[in-house]
Tab-separated table of C-alpha atoms in Angstrom:
chain	number	residue	atom	x	y	z
X	1	MET	CA	0.000	0.000	0.000
X	2	SER	CA	1.487	3.349	-0.940
X	3	TYR	CA	0.472	6.934	-0.393
X	4	SER	CA	-0.740	8.977	-3.345
X	5	LYS	CA	-2.180	12.453	-2.855
X	6	LYS	CA	-3.616	12.311	-6.397
X	7	ASP	CA	-5.482	9.101	-5.566
X	8	LEU	CA	-6.923	10.618	-2.384
X	9	GLU	CA	-8.019	13.731	-4.324
X	10	ARG	CA	-9.607	11.553	-7.012
X	11	ARG	CA	-11.575	9.569	-4.413
X	12	MET	CA	-12.675	12.753	-2.597
X	13	ASP	CA	-13.725	14.257	-5.952
X	14	GLY	CA	-15.799	11.109	-6.451
X	15	ALA	CA	-17.609	11.747	-3.163
X	16	LEU	CA	-18.357	15.348	-4.261
X	17	ALA	CA	-19.580	14.182	-7.680
X	18	SER	CA	-21.861	11.646	-6.025
X	19	LEU	CA	-23.249	14.380	-3.772
X	20	ALA	CA	-23.902	16.632	-6.779
X	21	THR	CA	-25.803	13.809	-8.492
X	22	GLU	CA	-27.922	13.172	-5.394
X	23	PHE	CA	-28.616	16.901	-5.012
X	24	SER	CA	-29.714	17.193	-8.654
X	25	GLY	CA	-32.469	14.636	-7.990
X	26	LEU	CA	-33.914	16.656	-5.105
X	27	ARG	CA	-36.928	18.591	-6.274
X	28	THR	CA	-36.812	22.285	-5.690
X	29	GLY	CA	-39.399	24.766	-6.939
X	30	ARG	CA	-37.542	24.964	-10.242
X	31	ALA	CA	-37.747	22.579	-13.203
X	32	SER	CA	-34.627	20.529	-13.942
X	33	VAL	CA	-34.045	17.794	-16.528
X	34	ASN	CA	-32.325	15.754	-13.787
X	35	LEU	CA	-35.518	15.733	-11.743
X	36	LEU	CA	-36.828	12.646	-13.553
X	37	ASP	CA	-33.528	10.689	-13.548
X	38	SER	CA	-34.815	8.289	-10.900
X	39	VAL	CA	-38.077	7.478	-12.760
X	40	MET	CA	-38.201	3.898	-14.073
X	41	VAL	CA	-40.718	3.045	-16.818
X	42	PRO	CA	-42.129	-0.444	-17.456
X	43	ALA	CA	-41.551	-0.831	-21.210
X	44	TYR	CA	-40.656	-3.554	-23.690
X	45	GLY	CA	-40.962	-6.333	-21.119
X	46	SER	CA	-38.652	-4.769	-18.514
X	47	THR	CA	-38.215	-1.659	-16.406
X	48	VAL	CA	-35.983	0.991	-17.981
X	49	PRO	CA	-34.890	4.510	-16.991
X	50	LEU	CA	-37.100	7.288	-18.388
X	51	ASN	CA	-34.214	8.636	-20.498
X	52	GLN	CA	-34.277	5.394	-22.551
X	53	VAL	CA	-37.873	5.907	-23.731
X	54	ALA	CA	-38.145	9.703	-23.880
X	55	SER	CA	-36.276	12.998	-23.921
X	56	VAL	CA	-36.788	15.537	-21.145
X	57	THR	CA	-36.561	19.291	-21.699
X	58	VAL	CA	-37.245	22.343	-19.566
X	59	THR	CA	-39.754	24.642	-21.281
X	60	ASP	CA	-39.648	27.263	-18.515
X	61	ASN	CA	-38.632	27.349	-14.846
X	62	ARG	CA	-41.888	25.667	-13.712
X	63	MET	CA	-42.553	23.282	-16.627
X	64	LEU	CA	-40.921	20.097	-17.924
X	65	SER	CA	-41.693	18.538	-21.281
X	66	VAL	CA	-41.225	14.804	-21.836
X	67	ASN	CA	-41.224	13.695	-25.470
X	68	VAL	CA	-41.957	9.936	-25.518
X	69	TRP	CA	-40.498	8.298	-28.620
X	70	ASP	CA	-42.933	5.349	-28.841
X	71	LYS	CA	-46.717	5.921	-28.655
X	72	SER	CA	-47.261	2.561	-26.933
X	73	VAL	CA	-45.194	3.679	-23.920
X	74	VAL	CA	-46.914	7.058	-23.279
X	75	GLY	CA	-49.404	5.654	-20.720
X	76	ALA	CA	-46.724	3.697	-18.842
X	77	THR	CA	-44.471	6.781	-18.760
X	78	ASP	CA	-47.323	8.929	-17.395
X	79	ARG	CA	-48.052	6.358	-14.645
X	80	ALA	CA	-44.340	5.980	-13.781
X	81	ILE	CA	-43.996	9.749	-13.285
X	82	ARG	CA	-47.192	9.921	-11.192
X	83	ASP	CA	-46.053	6.967	-9.040
X	84	SER	CA	-42.467	8.228	-8.629
X	85	GLY	CA	-43.147	9.952	-5.294
X	86	LEU	CA	-42.053	13.314	-6.719
X	87	GLY	CA	-45.564	14.766	-6.430
X	88	LEU	CA	-45.826	15.467	-10.165
X	89	ASN	CA	-48.953	15.178	-12.355
X	90	PRO	CA	-48.193	15.017	-16.091
X	91	VAL	CA	-50.659	16.294	-18.700
X	92	THR	CA	-50.668	14.072	-21.797
X	93	ASP	CA	-50.622	15.806	-25.180
X	94	GLY	CA	-50.158	13.157	-27.884
X	95	GLN	CA	-46.646	11.764	-27.446
X	96	ASN	CA	-45.662	14.678	-25.210
X	97	LEU	CA	-46.160	14.926	-21.471
X	98	ARG	CA	-46.222	18.407	-19.990
X	99	ILE	CA	-45.317	18.395	-16.311
X	100	PRO	CA	-46.031	21.536	-14.293
X	101	ILE	CA	-43.719	21.813	-11.266
X	102	PRO	CA	-45.889	22.810	-8.299
X	103	PRO	CA	-44.420	25.232	-5.772
X	104	LEU	CA	-43.182	23.556	-2.588
X	105	ASN	CA	-44.975	24.052	0.714
X	106	GLU	CA	-43.033	24.760	3.927
X	107	GLU	CA	-43.391	21.201	5.226
X	108	ARG	CA	-41.973	19.696	2.017
X	109	ARG	CA	-39.118	22.248	2.005
X	110	ALA	CA	-38.127	21.242	5.554
X	111	GLU	CA	-38.267	17.573	4.522
X	112	LEU	CA	-36.047	18.226	1.482
X	113	GLN	CA	-33.551	20.121	3.659
X	114	LYS	CA	-33.280	17.101	5.955
X	115	VAL	CA	-32.702	14.797	2.982
X	116	ALA	CA	-30.052	17.199	1.611
X	117	GLY	CA	-28.398	17.174	5.048
X	118	LYS	CA	-28.296	13.361	5.039
X	119	TYR	CA	-26.726	13.327	1.571
X	120	ALA	CA	-24.112	15.861	2.716
X	121	GLU	CA	-23.316	13.838	5.849
X	122	ALA	CA	-22.853	10.689	3.735
X	123	ALA	CA	-20.404	12.624	1.520
X	124	ARG	CA	-18.499	13.868	4.606
X	125	VAL	CA	-18.257	10.290	5.906
X	126	ALA	CA	-16.967	9.103	2.510
X	127	ILE	CA	-14.312	11.851	2.550
X	128	ARG	CA	-13.276	10.942	6.117
X	129	ASN	CA	-12.987	7.284	5.067
X	130	VAL	CA	-10.611	8.338	2.287
X	131	ARG	CA	-8.602	10.297	4.878
X	132	ARG	CA	-8.483	7.244	7.157
X	133	ASP	CA	-7.181	5.083	4.289
X	134	GLY	CA	-4.526	7.699	3.501
X	135	MET	CA	-3.437	7.939	7.141
X	136	ASP	CA	-3.296	4.132	7.451
X	137	SER	CA	-1.054	3.825	4.405
X	138	LEU	CA	1.237	6.592	5.765
X	139	LYS	CA	1.514	4.839	9.151
X	140	LYS	CA	2.310	1.541	7.416
X	141	MET	CA	4.994	3.252	5.284
X	142	GLU	CA	6.550	4.751	8.440
X	143	LYS	CA	6.417	1.396	10.230
X	144	ASP	CA	8.077	-0.325	7.251
X	145	GLY	CA	10.811	2.347	7.273
X	146	GLU	CA	9.831	3.863	3.878
X	147	ILE	CA	9.372	7.339	5.385
X	148	SER	CA	10.669	9.097	8.512
X	149	GLU	CA	8.512	10.133	11.456
X	150	ASP	CA	8.920	13.807	10.461
X	151	ARG	CA	7.802	13.010	6.903
X	152	LEU	CA	4.837	11.081	8.367
X	153	HIS	CA	3.745	14.177	10.292
X	154	SER	CA	4.096	16.524	7.327
X	155	LEU	CA	2.196	14.153	5.010
X	156	SER	CA	-0.459	13.575	7.709
X	157	ASP	CA	-0.950	17.345	7.927
X	158	GLU	CA	-1.251	17.460	4.127
X	159	VAL	CA	-3.957	14.736	4.179
X	160	GLN	CA	-5.818	16.560	6.974
X	161	LYS	CA	-5.728	19.868	5.048
X	162	LEU	CA	-7.020	18.085	1.951
X	163	THR	CA	-9.836	16.535	4.011
X	164	ASP	CA	-10.751	19.902	5.552
X	165	THR	CA	-10.881	21.487	2.081
X	166	TYR	CA	-13.219	18.811	0.725
X	167	VAL	CA	-15.480	18.845	3.798
X	168	ALA	CA	-15.741	22.645	3.396
X	169	ARG	CA	-16.757	22.121	-0.252
X	170	VAL	CA	-19.492	19.686	0.880
X	171	ASP	CA	-20.710	22.292	3.386
X	172	GLU	CA	-20.776	24.967	0.655
X	173	ALA	CA	-22.755	22.670	-1.662
X	174	LEU	CA	-25.233	21.927	1.140
X	175	LYS	CA	-25.638	25.623	1.925
X	176	ALA	CA	-26.308	26.390	-1.760
X	177	LYS	CA	-28.829	23.516	-2.059
X	178	GLU	CA	-30.651	24.601	1.112
X	179	ALA	CA	-30.883	28.160	-0.244
X	180	GLU	CA	-32.275	26.765	-3.523
X	181	ILE	CA	-34.838	24.659	-1.621
X	182	MET	CA	-35.998	27.626	0.461
X	183	GLN	CA	-36.284	29.910	-2.587
X	184	VAL	CA	-39.938	30.724	-3.224
């Protein structure tokens, strides 16, 4: 096991990217094409992601448009969106589904903030796990005589600074998402 700052940064970047993906699926008062990423549609004998049977576009900040490619799947797509737990009610217009994004009430906003907080905490834990792995490999290198005790301390400080930077970025992302959720 060897120490690589680049590897630690790559793994911490992965935790941030995962957080960004989870945040994009949280419904705010604004329309987003990522909002329907989690919707699975029963089509062609199996369940497939919505993006494999239709294209999603934002027509304005409170309206999504879903263009279903195959007429036979329009009904299933409508039901999948209604049953997704996102609180959306599509309006069918031929092969298009228009989805108005209702404004969020206070209770739902508070709920979404809690969910965002859980996602952020999971990202912080992932980043701390990367730090732990880095520290373990440094201690092993020192024990095996590959690095001196002084070098161990300086590299440990470097890993801690890196961890602090990434945790701060998670906190910033959470703050921005909470502000977006509370926006009326």
